[in-house]
CSV table of C-alpha atoms in Angstrom, one decimal:
chain,number,residue,atom,x,y,z
A,222,UNK,CA,27.0,-23.2,46.3
A,223,UNK,CA,26.3,-19.6,47.1
A,224,UNK,CA,23.3,-18.5,45.1
A,225,UNK,CA,23.7,-14.6,43.5
A,226,UNK,CA,21.0,-12.0,43.2
A,227,UNK,CA,19.9,-13.6,39.6
A,228,UNK,CA,19.2,-17.0,41.3
A,229,UNK,CA,22.2,-18.4,39.7
A,230,UNK,CA,24.4,-20.8,42.1
A,231,UNK,CA,28.3,-19.5,42.3
A,232,UNK,CA,30.3,-22.7,42.8
A,233,UNK,CA,32.5,-20.8,45.3
A,234,UNK,CA,32.1,-17.4,46.8
A,235,UNK,CA,35.1,-15.5,47.3
A,236,UNK,CA,34.2,-14.5,50.9
A,237,UNK,CA,34.6,-18.4,51.9
A,238,UNK,CA,37.1,-20.3,49.7
A,239,UNK,CA,39.9,-19.6,52.7
A,240,UNK,CA,38.3,-18.3,55.2
A,241,UNK,CA,40.2,-17.1,58.4
A,242,UNK,CA,40.1,-19.8,60.6
A,243,UNK,CA,41.7,-22.3,57.9
A,244,UNK,CA,38.8,-24.4,56.9
A,245,UNK,CA,39.0,-25.2,53.6
A,246,UNK,CA,35.2,-24.5,52.0
A,247,UNK,CA,33.9,-27.8,52.6
A,248,UNK,CA,34.4,-28.1,55.7
A,249,UNK,CA,33.7,-24.5,56.7
A,250,UNK,CA,29.8,-25.2,54.7
A,251,UNK,CA,29.8,-28.0,57.1
A,252,UNK,CA,30.6,-26.2,60.2
A,253,UNK,CA,28.2,-23.7,59.2
A,254,UNK,CA,25.2,-26.4,59.0
A,255,UNK,CA,25.6,-27.9,61.9
A,256,UNK,CA,25.7,-24.4,63.8
A,257,UNK,CA,22.4,-23.6,62.1
A,258,UNK,CA,20.9,-26.8,63.0
A,259,UNK,CA,22.0,-26.9,66.4
A,260,UNK,CA,19.9,-23.5,66.6
A,261,UNK,CA,17.0,-25.2,65.3
A,262,UNK,CA,16.8,-26.1,69.4
A,263,UNK,CA,16.7,-22.2,70.4
A,264,UNK,CA,18.5,-19.7,71.4
A,265,UNK,CA,22.6,-20.3,72.1
A,266,UNK,CA,25.6,-19.0,73.2
A,267,UNK,CA,28.6,-19.2,71.1
A,268,UNK,CA,29.7,-21.1,74.0
A,269,UNK,CA,27.5,-23.4,74.1
A,270,UNK,CA,27.6,-23.8,70.4
A,271,UNK,CA,31.5,-24.3,70.4
A,272,UNK,CA,30.7,-27.4,73.1
A,273,UNK,CA,27.9,-29.1,70.9
A,274,UNK,CA,29.4,-28.9,67.9
A,275,UNK,CA,33.3,-29.8,68.9
A,276,UNK,CA,34.7,-26.7,67.7
A,277,UNK,CA,36.5,-23.2,69.5
A,278,UNK,CA,34.9,-20.5,70.4
A,279,UNK,CA,36.6,-18.4,67.9
A,280,UNK,CA,35.8,-20.6,65.1
A,281,UNK,CA,31.8,-20.5,66.0
A,282,UNK,CA,32.3,-16.8,66.3
A,283,UNK,CA,33.7,-16.4,62.5
A,284,UNK,CA,31.0,-18.6,61.5
A,285,UNK,CA,28.1,-16.9,63.3
A,286,UNK,CA,29.7,-14.0,61.5
A,287,UNK,CA,28.7,-15.6,58.6
A,288,UNK,CA,25.7,-16.9,59.4
A,289,UNK,CA,24.7,-13.3,60.3
A,290,UNK,CA,26.3,-11.7,57.0
A,291,UNK,CA,23.7,-14.2,55.0
A,292,UNK,CA,20.8,-13.1,57.6
A,293,UNK,CA,20.1,-17.1,58.7
A,294,UNK,CA,20.8,-16.0,62.5
A,295,UNK,CA,20.3,-12.7,64.6
A,296,UNK,CA,20.7,-11.7,68.4
A,297,UNK,CA,18.7,-13.2,70.5
A,298,UNK,CA,19.4,-10.8,73.6
A,299,UNK,CA,21.7,-11.5,76.8
A,300,UNK,CA,21.9,-15.0,78.8
A,301,UNK,CA,22.4,-14.3,82.3
A,302,UNK,CA,23.3,-16.4,85.4
A,303,UNK,CA,26.0,-17.1,87.5
A,304,UNK,CA,28.9,-14.5,88.5
A,305,UNK,CA,30.7,-14.4,85.0
A,306,UNK,CA,29.8,-11.7,82.5
A,307,UNK,CA,26.2,-12.7,80.6
A,308,UNK,CA,26.7,-14.5,77.3
A,309,UNK,CA,25.5,-12.8,73.8
A,310,UNK,CA,22.8,-15.4,72.7
A,311,UNK,CA,22.2,-16.6,69.0
A,312,UNK,CA,19.2,-17.5,67.1
A,313,UNK,CA,18.1,-18.9,63.9
A,314,UNK,CA,16.0,-16.3,62.1
A,315,UNK,CA,13.3,-18.1,61.0
A,316,UNK,CA,11.9,-15.8,58.0
A,317,UNK,CA,15.2,-15.5,56.4
A,318,UNK,CA,14.6,-18.1,53.7
A,319,UNK,CA,11.5,-20.4,53.0
A,320,UNK,CA,10.8,-24.0,51.4
A,321,UNK,CA,8.3,-25.1,48.9
A,322,UNK,CA,6.0,-28.4,49.3
A,323,UNK,CA,4.0,-29.4,46.6
A,324,UNK,CA,1.6,-32.1,45.7
A,325,UNK,CA,0.0,-33.8,43.4
A,326,UNK,CA,-3.2,-36.1,44.2
A,327,UNK,CA,-5.8,-37.7,41.8
A,328,UNK,CA,-8.2,-34.5,42.5
A,329,UNK,CA,-6.1,-31.5,43.3
A,330,UNK,CA,-2.8,-29.8,43.7
A,331,UNK,CA,-1.6,-28.2,46.3
A,332,UNK,CA,1.4,-26.2,47.7
A,333,UNK,CA,3.2,-25.1,51.2
A,334,UNK,CA,5.4,-22.3,51.8
A,335,UNK,CA,6.7,-22.8,55.2
A,336,UNK,CA,9.8,-20.9,56.7
A,337,UNK,CA,13.2,-21.6,58.8
A,338,UNK,CA,10.9,-22.7,61.7
A,339,UNK,CA,8.9,-24.8,60.1
A,340,UNK,CA,5.6,-22.0,60.1
A,341,UNK,CA,3.5,-22.1,57.2
A,342,UNK,CA,3.3,-18.4,55.2
A,343,UNK,CA,1.5,-19.7,52.6
A,344,UNK,CA,-0.9,-22.6,51.1
A,345,UNK,CA,-3.0,-23.0,48.5
A,346,UNK,CA,-5.1,-26.0,46.9
A,347,UNK,CA,-6.9,-26.2,43.5
A,348,UNK,CA,-9.0,-28.7,42.6
A,349,UNK,CA,-8.5,-30.8,39.1
A,350,UNK,CA,-9.2,-34.0,37.3
A,351,UNK,CA,-5.2,-34.4,37.1
A,352,UNK,CA,-5.5,-37.4,34.9
A,353,UNK,CA,-7.7,-35.9,32.3
A,354,UNK,CA,-5.6,-32.8,32.5
A,355,UNK,CA,-2.3,-35.1,31.8
A,356,UNK,CA,1.3,-34.4,32.8
A,357,UNK,CA,2.3,-31.6,31.0
A,358,UNK,CA,-1.1,-29.4,32.0
A,359,UNK,CA,-0.5,-30.5,35.2
A,360,UNK,CA,2.7,-29.2,35.8
A,361,UNK,CA,1.8,-26.0,34.2
A,362,UNK,CA,-1.2,-25.7,36.9
A,363,UNK,CA,1.5,-26.6,39.5
A,364,UNK,CA,4.2,-24.5,38.4
A,365,UNK,CA,1.5,-21.3,38.1
A,366,UNK,CA,0.4,-22.6,42.3
A,367,UNK,CA,3.4,-22.4,43.2
A,368,UNK,CA,4.5,-18.8,41.8
A,369,UNK,CA,0.9,-18.1,43.4
A,370,UNK,CA,2.4,-19.1,46.8
A,371,UNK,CA,5.9,-17.7,46.3
A,372,UNK,CA,4.9,-14.2,45.3
A,373,UNK,CA,8.8,-13.2,45.0
A,374,UNK,CA,10.6,-15.1,47.4
A,375,UNK,CA,12.8,-17.8,45.6
A,376,UNK,CA,13.2,-20.9,48.0
A,377,UNK,CA,15.9,-23.1,49.0
A,378,UNK,CA,14.4,-25.8,48.2
A,379,UNK,CA,11.1,-27.8,46.3
A,380,UNK,CA,9.7,-30.9,47.3
A,381,UNK,CA,6.9,-32.6,45.2
A,382,UNK,CA,4.9,-35.1,46.4
A,383,UNK,CA,3.2,-37.8,44.2
A,384,UNK,CA,1.0,-41.1,44.4
A,385,UNK,CA,3.0,-44.2,43.4
A,386,UNK,CA,7.1,-45.6,41.9
A,387,UNK,CA,9.4,-43.0,42.8
A,388,UNK,CA,13.0,-42.7,41.6
A,389,UNK,CA,14.5,-40.1,44.2
A,390,UNK,CA,17.3,-40.2,43.0
A,391,UNK,CA,16.2,-39.2,39.7
A,392,UNK,CA,13.6,-37.0,40.5
A,393,UNK,CA,11.3,-39.1,38.5
A,394,UNK,CA,7.8,-40.6,38.9
A,395,UNK,CA,8.0,-43.8,37.5
A,396,UNK,CA,4.6,-44.9,37.5
A,397,UNK,CA,1.1,-43.8,39.0
A,398,UNK,CA,-2.1,-45.5,38.3
A,399,UNK,CA,-4.5,-43.4,39.6
A,400,UNK,CA,-2.9,-40.5,37.3
A,401,UNK,CA,-2.0,-42.5,34.5
A,402,UNK,CA,1.6,-41.5,34.3
A,403,UNK,CA,4.8,-42.9,33.7
A,404,UNK,CA,8.5,-42.1,34.1
A,405,UNK,CA,7.4,-38.6,34.4
A,406,UNK,CA,10.1,-36.3,34.8
A,407,UNK,CA,8.9,-33.7,37.4
A,408,UNK,CA,12.2,-31.9,38.5
A,409,UNK,CA,13.0,-31.4,35.2
A,410,UNK,CA,9.7,-30.2,34.1
A,411,UNK,CA,9.3,-28.1,37.0
A,412,UNK,CA,12.9,-26.5,36.6
A,413,UNK,CA,12.2,-25.0,33.3
A,414,UNK,CA,8.5,-23.7,34.1
A,415,UNK,CA,9.9,-22.2,37.5
A,416,UNK,CA,13.4,-21.0,36.2
A,417,UNK,CA,15.2,-23.2,39.1
A,418,UNK,CA,17.9,-25.7,38.8
A,419,UNK,CA,16.7,-29.3,38.6
A,420,UNK,CA,18.7,-30.5,41.7
A,421,UNK,CA,17.2,-27.7,44.0
A,422,UNK,CA,13.8,-29.9,43.0
A,423,UNK,CA,13.1,-33.4,45.1
A,424,UNK,CA,10.5,-35.7,44.3
A,425,UNK,CA,9.2,-38.6,46.3
A,426,UNK,CA,6.0,-40.9,47.5
A,427,UNK,CA,3.4,-39.7,49.4
A,428,UNK,CA,3.7,-42.1,51.6
A,429,UNK,CA,7.4,-41.4,52.5
A,430,UNK,CA,6.7,-37.7,52.9
A,431,UNK,CA,3.7,-38.4,55.0
A,432,UNK,CA,6.1,-40.8,57.5
A,433,UNK,CA,8.3,-37.5,57.5
A,434,UNK,CA,5.7,-35.4,58.4
A,435,UNK,CA,4.3,-37.1,61.4
A,436,UNK,CA,7.9,-37.8,62.3
A,437,UNK,CA,8.4,-34.0,62.3
A,438,UNK,CA,5.4,-32.9,63.6
A,439,UNK,CA,2.4,-35.4,64.1
A,440,UNK,CA,2.4,-38.6,66.2
A,441,UNK,CA,6.1,-40.4,65.6
A,442,UNK,CA,7.9,-37.2,67.5
A,443,UNK,CA,10.5,-38.6,69.2
A,444,UNK,CA,10.0,-41.9,67.8
A,445,UNK,CA,12.7,-44.1,66.2
A,446,UNK,CA,10.8,-46.8,64.3
A,447,UNK,CA,7.8,-44.9,62.6
A,448,UNK,CA,5.2,-46.5,59.6
A,449,UNK,CA,3.0,-44.7,58.3
A,450,UNK,CA,0.0,-45.9,56.1
A,451,UNK,CA,-1.7,-43.8,53.8
A,452,UNK,CA,-5.3,-44.2,52.4
A,453,UNK,CA,-6.9,-42.7,49.4
A,454,UNK,CA,-7.6,-44.0,46.0
A,455,UNK,CA,-4.7,-46.2,46.4
A,456,UNK,CA,-3.0,-47.8,49.7
A,457,UNK,CA,0.8,-46.6,50.1
A,458,UNK,CA,3.4,-47.0,52.9
A,459,UNK,CA,6.3,-45.0,54.4
A,460,UNK,CA,9.0,-45.9,57.0
A,461,UNK,CA,10.9,-43.6,58.7
A,462,UNK,CA,13.7,-45.6,60.9
A,463,UNK,CA,16.6,-43.1,63.2
A,464,UNK,CA,15.0,-40.0,61.1
A,465,UNK,CA,15.7,-41.5,57.5
A,466,UNK,CA,13.4,-42.7,55.4
A,467,UNK,CA,13.7,-46.4,54.4
A,468,UNK,CA,13.7,-46.8,50.1
A,469,UNK,CA,14.8,-50.5,49.6
A,470,UNK,CA,17.4,-51.4,46.7
A,471,UNK,CA,15.3,-49.5,44.0
A,472,UNK,CA,13.3,-47.0,46.3
A,473,UNK,CA,9.9,-48.7,46.2
A,474,UNK,CA,9.4,-50.1,49.7
A,475,UNK,CA,6.5,-49.6,51.4
A,476,UNK,CA,3.6,-50.7,48.6
A,477,UNK,CA,1.6,-52.6,51.6
A,478,UNK,CA,-1.1,-51.8,49.7
A,479,UNK,CA,-0.2,-55.4,47.6
A,480,UNK,CA,-0.2,-57.4,50.5
A,481,UNK,CA,-2.3,-60.0,50.2
A,482,UNK,CA,-5.4,-59.8,52.7
A,483,UNK,CA,-8.4,-61.9,51.0
A,484,UNK,CA,-6.7,-64.9,48.9
A,485,UNK,CA,-10.8,-65.3,47.5
A,486,UNK,CA,-11.1,-61.5,46.8
A,487,UNK,CA,-11.4,-59.6,44.0
A,488,UNK,CA,-8.5,-59.2,41.4
A,489,UNK,CA,-6.0,-56.1,41.7
A,490,UNK,CA,-5.5,-53.7,39.1
A,491,UNK,CA,-2.0,-54.8,39.6
A,492,UNK,CA,-3.1,-58.7,38.3
A,493,UNK,CA,-3.0,-60.1,41.9
A,494,UNK,CA,-6.0,-61.2,43.8
A,495,UNK,CA,-7.3,-60.2,47.0
A,496,UNK,CA,-4.5,-57.3,47.6
A,497,UNK,CA,-5.1,-54.5,50.6
A,498,UNK,CA,-6.6,-51.8,47.9
A,499,UNK,CA,-9.2,-54.0,47.1
A,500,UNK,CA,-10.3,-53.5,50.1
A,501,UNK,CA,-9.2,-50.6,52.0
A,502,UNK,CA,-9.0,-48.3,48.6
A,503,UNK,CA,-11.5,-45.5,49.1
A,504,UNK,CA,-13.2,-46.0,46.0
A,505,UNK,CA,-13.7,-49.7,47.1
A,506,UNK,CA,-14.9,-48.6,50.7
A,507,UNK,CA,-17.3,-46.4,49.1
A,508,UNK,CA,-18.6,-49.0,46.9
A,509,UNK,CA,-19.5,-51.5,49.9
A,510,UNK,CA,-20.6,-48.4,51.6
A,511,UNK,CA,-23.2,-47.0,49.1
A,512,UNK,CA,-25.0,-48.1,46.0
A,513,UNK,CA,-23.5,-46.4,42.7
A,514,UNK,CA,-25.7,-43.0,41.8
A,515,UNK,CA,-25.2,-42.3,45.6
A,516,UNK,CA,-23.5,-38.7,46.3
A,517,UNK,CA,-20.5,-41.1,48.2
A,518,UNK,CA,-19.5,-41.6,44.7
A,519,UNK,CA,-19.9,-38.0,43.5
A,520,UNK,CA,-16.1,-37.1,42.3
A,521,UNK,CA,-17.6,-33.5,42.3
A,522,UNK,CA,-17.2,-33.6,46.5
A,523,UNK,CA,-13.4,-34.7,46.2
A,524,UNK,CA,-12.1,-37.2,48.5
A,525,UNK,CA,-12.5,-35.0,51.6
A,526,UNK,CA,-16.0,-34.6,50.6
A,527,UNK,CA,-16.6,-38.1,50.3
A,528,UNK,CA,-14.9,-38.7,53.0
A,529,UNK,CA,-16.7,-36.5,55.4
A,530,UNK,CA,-20.2,-37.7,54.0
A,531,UNK,CA,-19.1,-41.2,55.0
A,532,UNK,CA,-18.4,-40.3,58.6
A,533,UNK,CA,-21.3,-38.3,59.1
A,534,UNK,CA,-23.3,-41.7,58.0
A,535,UNK,CA,-21.1,-44.1,60.3
A,536,UNK,CA,-21.5,-41.5,63.0
A,537,UNK,CA,-25.5,-42.2,62.4
A,538,UNK,CA,-25.4,-45.5,62.2
A,539,UNK,CA,-25.7,-46.6,58.8
A,540,UNK,CA,-25.8,-49.9,58.9
A,541,UNK,CA,-24.0,-50.3,55.3
A,542,UNK,CA,-21.1,-47.5,56.3
A,543,UNK,CA,-20.7,-49.1,59.4
A,544,UNK,CA,-20.5,-52.5,57.8
A,545,UNK,CA,-18.0,-51.3,55.5
A,546,UNK,CA,-15.7,-49.1,58.1
A,547,UNK,CA,-16.0,-52.6,60.3
A,548,UNK,CA,-14.9,-54.3,56.9
A,549,UNK,CA,-11.7,-52.2,56.0
A,550,UNK,CA,-10.6,-52.0,59.8
A,551,UNK,CA,-10.4,-55.7,59.4
A,552,UNK,CA,-8.4,-55.4,56.4
A,553,UNK,CA,-6.2,-52.7,57.7
A,554,UNK,CA,-5.7,-55.5,60.8
A,555,UNK,CA,-4.4,-58.4,58.7
A,556,UNK,CA,-1.9,-55.9,56.5
A,557,UNK,CA,-0.7,-54.1,59.7
A,558,UNK,CA,0.2,-57.2,61.6
A,559,UNK,CA,2.9,-58.5,58.6
A,560,UNK,CA,4.0,-55.1,58.8
A,561,UNK,CA,4.6,-55.5,62.4
A,562,UNK,CA,5.9,-59.2,61.7
A,563,UNK,CA,8.5,-57.6,59.6
A,564,UNK,CA,9.8,-54.1,60.6
A,565,UNK,CA,8.9,-53.9,64.1
A,566,UNK,CA,7.9,-50.3,64.3
A,567,UNK,CA,7.2,-48.6,67.7
A,568,UNK,CA,4.4,-46.8,66.3
A,569,UNK,CA,2.0,-47.7,63.1
A,570,UNK,CA,-0.1,-44.4,61.7
A,571,UNK,CA,-3.1,-44.5,60.3
A,572,UNK,CA,-2.7,-42.0,57.8
A,573,UNK,CA,-4.3,-40.3,54.4
A,574,UNK,CA,-8.3,-41.1,54.8
A,575,UNK,CA,-7.9,-43.4,57.3
A,576,UNK,CA,-7.3,-40.7,60.1
A,577,UNK,CA,-10.5,-39.4,59.4
A,578,UNK,CA,-11.9,-42.4,60.3
A,579,UNK,CA,-9.8,-43.5,63.1
A,580,UNK,CA,-11.9,-43.8,65.7
A,581,UNK,CA,-13.6,-46.7,64.3
A,582,UNK,CA,-10.1,-48.5,62.8
A,583,UNK,CA,-7.8,-48.4,65.6
A,584,UNK,CA,-9.3,-50.7,67.6
A,585,UNK,CA,-9.9,-53.6,64.7
A,586,UNK,CA,-6.5,-52.9,63.8
A,587,UNK,CA,-5.2,-53.2,67.6
A,588,UNK,CA,-7.3,-56.3,68.0
A,589,UNK,CA,-6.1,-58.0,64.7
A,590,UNK,CA,-2.6,-57.4,66.2
A,591,UNK,CA,-2.9,-59.0,69.4
A,592,UNK,CA,-5.1,-62.1,67.6
A,593,UNK,CA,-1.8,-62.5,65.2
A,594,UNK,CA,0.9,-62.1,67.8
A,595,UNK,CA,4.4,-63.5,66.9
A,596,UNK,CA,5.7,-65.5,70.0
A,597,UNK,CA,5.1,-61.8,71.8
A,598,UNK,CA,2.1,-60.0,72.3
A,599,UNK,CA,2.5,-56.9,70.0
A,600,UNK,CA,4.3,-53.7,71.5
A,601,UNK,CA,3.6,-51.0,69.1
A,602,UNK,CA,1.3,-48.2,69.3
A,603,UNK,CA,-1.3,-47.9,66.3
A,604,UNK,CA,-2.6,-44.5,66.3
A,605,UNK,CA,-4.4,-42.5,63.4
A,606,UNK,CA,-2.5,-39.3,62.3
A,607,UNK,CA,-2.9,-35.9,64.0
A,608,UNK,CA,-1.8,-33.9,60.8
A,609,UNK,CA,-4.9,-35.8,58.4
A,610,UNK,CA,-4.6,-35.5,54.7
A,611,UNK,CA,-1.7,-32.8,55.4
A,612,UNK,CA,1.2,-35.0,56.6
A,613,UNK,CA,2.5,-35.5,53.0
A,614,UNK,CA,3.1,-31.8,52.2
A,615,UNK,CA,4.7,-31.4,56.0
A,616,UNK,CA,7.1,-33.8,55.3
A,617,UNK,CA,7.9,-32.4,51.6
A,618,UNK,CA,7.8,-28.8,53.2
A,619,UNK,CA,10.8,-30.3,56.2
A,620,UNK,CA,12.9,-31.8,53.5
A,621,UNK,CA,12.8,-28.9,51.0
A,622,UNK,CA,14.1,-26.4,54.1
A,623,UNK,CA,16.3,-29.3,55.3
A,624,UNK,CA,18.6,-28.4,51.8
A,625,UNK,CA,19.6,-25.3,53.5
A,626,UNK,CA,20.3,-26.9,56.9
A,627,UNK,CA,22.7,-29.0,54.9
A,628,UNK,CA,24.6,-26.3,52.8
A,629,UNK,CA,23.3,-22.5,54.4
A,630,UNK,CA,25.7,-21.0,51.8
A,631,UNK,CA,23.2,-21.3,49.1
A,632,UNK,CA,21.5,-18.0,50.6
A,633,UNK,CA,23.5,-15.2,49.4
A,634,UNK,CA,25.2,-12.5,52.0
A,635,UNK,CA,22.9,-9.8,52.8
A,636,UNK,CA,24.7,-6.3,52.3
A,637,UNK,CA,24.8,-4.2,55.8
A,638,UNK,CA,24.0,-6.7,58.0
A,639,UNK,CA,25.6,-6.0,61.2
A,640,UNK,CA,26.8,-9.4,62.9
A,641,UNK,CA,24.5,-11.3,65.5
């Protein structure tokens, strides 16, 4: 569907309903999408595009004209070489549209705008006690943040990263214990505040989006099977297989925070005993690293501030901090060995606050994996996330713009645009 100047969706644009190439509107949209995705790799000639997308050169020329009229592609000069005439190259116009990524965490809201090339063009973070604000005031704050980073731009898609169990098909956060939210209809609430159609807003678990971020721009580039382990107030996991998130039957796959790592340990808030979260949740680690009243427990420092302070103490050789991080590494190793046995990923990425402590966590995890082989030596890599706590936002931004790469007609025609 094409977006009109008013921002409403036009069910069928008269310029695409009955193309001269004979394609139906649906097939034409599919072909436009195929060309646009092909141009992500860099400039290509019409002949190259025809070969890559299985289309005739004449069909490609008509489709490229439409993409140019929508402002999505532009001329990229001539391609020389050979004895024939130089070919006109076409490239993606990255600045022609943008996607919006939003994040809700226990202690902050964040917003990032990226263009079609994946380049960040605006970003902003706001600290907050999200649980104290409640759902509706939090949505007010998140919408205010979104408007500030978007300015006058209209995003082609919005993806919201949240902690907890998410019904992504319904765009509903079913349960987030750190936020104390249940059955939060995030997409509908934000759509009303931003003046966007609800189907333009996707909602997903932060660990799933972190896995996407790593697959697209982090430790998982070029990898088929990636497991992302996210450390924060809670512990979550996300699996990307062949470029797609594996969600499970009800969309709740990846809840590794409730793998038992210590059968005689503490009771978890889920009701079980010895869950990974009781050992690896940030508050549990900080309790092990310092006594009550210590600055490590000061919520005003935020997650990043407290983890930075913990890291500094480990670097200085503070015995209590070193012991707490060492115990964390063992707990992660036990849980990761179970994940590896079940899922057999190519790489396990330690994300969230685990990434900041990666130099002390990777080796203990590797040792646990080697000590628990299942008939063979484990071959998967274990790496700290190079994206750190930004991985979920990177993944969310990618999925927000992906909406356009699935349907280029979401961007309206630009008047007086010269064809590429």
